[in-house]
Amino acid sequence: MPHYEPWSEERARAVIEEFSHLEGPLMPMLHAVQETFGHVPDAVVPMLADLLNVSRAEVHGVVTFYHDFRHEPAGRHVLKLCRAEACQAAGGDALADHAEHKLGCKLGETTADGRVTVEPIYCLGLCATAPSAMLDGRIVARLTERRLDALIAEAQS
Amino acid sequence: MSTIRIYVPKDACAIACGADEVVAAIEAAALSRRQPVEIVRNGSRGMLWLEPLVEVVTAEGRIGYGPVSEEDVEGLFEAGFLTGAAHALRIGKPEEHPFMAKQTRLTFARCGIVDPASLADYRAHGGYRGLERALQLGPEAIIEEVKKSGLRGRGGAGFPTAIKWKTVADAKGDRKYIVCNADEGDSGTFADRMIMEGDPFELIEGMTIAGIAVGATKGYVYTRSEYPHAIWAMEKAIEVARAHGMLGMNISGSPYSFDLEVRMGAGAYVCGEETALLDSLEGKRGTVRAKPPLPAHKGLFQKPTVINNVLSLTAVPHILADGGEFYANFGMGRSRGTMPIQIAGNIRFGGLFETAFGITLGELVNDIGGGTFTGKPVKAAQVGGPLGAYVPTWQFDLPFDYEAFAAKDALIGHGGIVVFDEDANLAKMARFAMEFCSVESCGKCTPCRIGSTRGVELMDRIIAGERVEANLATLTDLCQTMKLGSLCALGGFTPYPVLSAMNHFPEEFGAPPRRLEAAE
């Protein structure tokens, strides 16, 4: 399970500045912020805008453009199910329905107890061993209902 | 007892199928038997239905066993797999397996064989021969060699690589860049991922040669956050190359300098589009740029930039090592060389199949791929990713060739084939294509941004049986507008899956069946 730090402006500044020597550093900075705090807090936006000499709107635009960046922290575990064509061809639709039913929430949502966020992902590149999923960064292929149940149980524990 | 060398792939597909657990089980079993073993984490051979494919080095060569699960390991030891003994999972020498024996491997020649983190292993298997020759030839002759090879960009558009390079070489700029488009977002494609994980030095060598050819000193590999293993493998290899003087100042003692950096996207499909990728690399929203100016003139940070796909760049070391003509001798028509084809979806023997252009789709799906894993009849194959056409079985005589596909309103794209069985509902897949476009559109141009949303609405009405004929006519018209009016391939190619599904399987859209093409 990933461990994130509580918000600290000082820590955020340190994380960001580590990348300030790069050309076009905004994306690596945002990834680092999210890795540290589990999401991209609003308070980071003016800090980045200041440092990179761009408007807050521009930074906000970037943060909201990309699917990866979270505005709010996710649940304790994140289960991503591949919903792209190769996985659909291999029975991914039924597995996604099963996961939604079992977790009691839709793809893109977090369970009421805050334990599991379940999300669609479009292609893990495991298309020849479809369907596939990722639990907290761990990839699983040749997914069956039984293996999915095991992943869900692991995420809920 | 002498140490026995065992190969267990570290390819993401193998890991996702339990390779790490297999490694732990082998280590435990070897320890309990006091048998010293050395486990090498290679890339994948590409026979992905056999992953994890464990190979043992024996007196007669490498003997493969697969697919191995951790529960199989004890039994394998008992059967004597360390000496290559018989076992239900034994496949013999991987290179003699029919799936491998039928291939012509250039780009993937080393993948699955070498230790991807070892520069020495890379060199021992012919690595850096291309760069050595490139250093002797110099920039102009390198481009000439690439021109002779007939190499066309393997990312999808099929643009001649040498022309792109020449444009950048001739462009004026205080600095120039090589950008590798490793944003392999297409479902059914995994060749970029496999090569980055299985033979990363090949990409480094290809980019270095490109840098020398055009006068660029800095390169970026832009890949996806969905590919953490590939990122790790690339970064590791770059570090090793740098430590051995193969990246950085004065490469291999030459006057040329070139360095590389890996950058990670953030889950936006459109960033696979070259100009959106450049904006993303610069730290902006990944929106598509209008062309001109071409990236070759004004690319990354407004500097002249070569932007090529992984498979184009990894073809380059072979072209330089063995000569452009050698490469051009493979293939058909204007599609020269080899293409790493990825066979995926509902398929029995899915994997990476590199071969010269010209093989038919039917051979790939039925003979090599073995049909569906569900055992049901194949219905169609989507070729070239989510924006590629659905090709019905009655067109499976189509040869793999850019022009032949284009003539049938289809595209090769990045060489991915996703197979569907008879249970697939093509109207639903067409709706999915439209929805995907609407979610992933960068929003810059109207046909893509609004057209895709209207497309989803139309599909919903058609699926619900509402005024089917009129709505299909509107959908066709909308697709034409998207095709002709979009700024990039996302909006411009979404009509391919939609129209192909509609034309080949009209009955699924509530229209009368039309099977005229079957008579062709």
PDB file of C-alpha atoms in Angstrom, chain A residues 1 5 13 23 33 39 48 56 64 66 68 82 88 96 108-109 120 125 130 137 142:
ATOM      1  CA  MET A   1       0.000   0.000   0.000  1.00  0.00           C
ATOM      2  CA  GLU A   5       3.064  12.408   3.393  1.00  0.00           C
ATOM      3  CA  ARG A  13       8.900  23.314  -2.335  1.00  0.00           C
ATOM      4  CA  GLU A  23      13.997  21.716 -19.525  1.00  0.00           C
ATOM      5  CA  VAL A  33       4.104  16.153  -6.001  1.00  0.00           C
ATOM      6  CA  HIS A  39      -2.650  13.990  -5.132  1.00  0.00           C
ATOM      7  CA  LEU A  48       4.537  26.147  -9.525  1.00  0.00           C
ATOM      8  CA  ARG A  56      -1.883  29.927 -12.343  1.00  0.00           C
ATOM      9  CA  THR A  64      -6.711  19.091 -15.066  1.00  0.00           C
ATOM     10  CA  TYR A  66      -4.080  14.758 -17.655  1.00  0.00           C
ATOM     11  CA  ASP A  68      -3.286  10.747 -13.933  1.00  0.00           C
ATOM     12  CA  CYS A  82      -8.007  -2.207 -18.389  1.00  0.00           C
ATOM     13  CA  GLN A  88     -12.802  -6.076 -24.054  1.00  0.00           C
ATOM     14  CA  ALA A  96     -15.625  -4.610 -14.951  1.00  0.00           C
ATOM     15  CA  GLY A 108     -13.889   6.100 -11.324  1.00  0.00           C
ATOM     16  CA  GLU A 109     -15.293   6.052  -7.791  1.00  0.00           C
ATOM     17  CA  PRO A 120     -10.581   2.319 -15.824  1.00  0.00           C
ATOM     18  CA  GLY A 125       0.391  -3.152 -22.906  1.00  0.00           C
ATOM     19  CA  ALA A 130      -5.690  -9.970 -21.642  1.00  0.00           C
ATOM     20  CA  GLY A 137       1.080  -0.491  -9.231  1.00  0.00           C
ATOM     21  CA  ARG A 142      -4.954 -13.361 -17.593  1.00  0.00           C
TER      22      ARG A 142
END
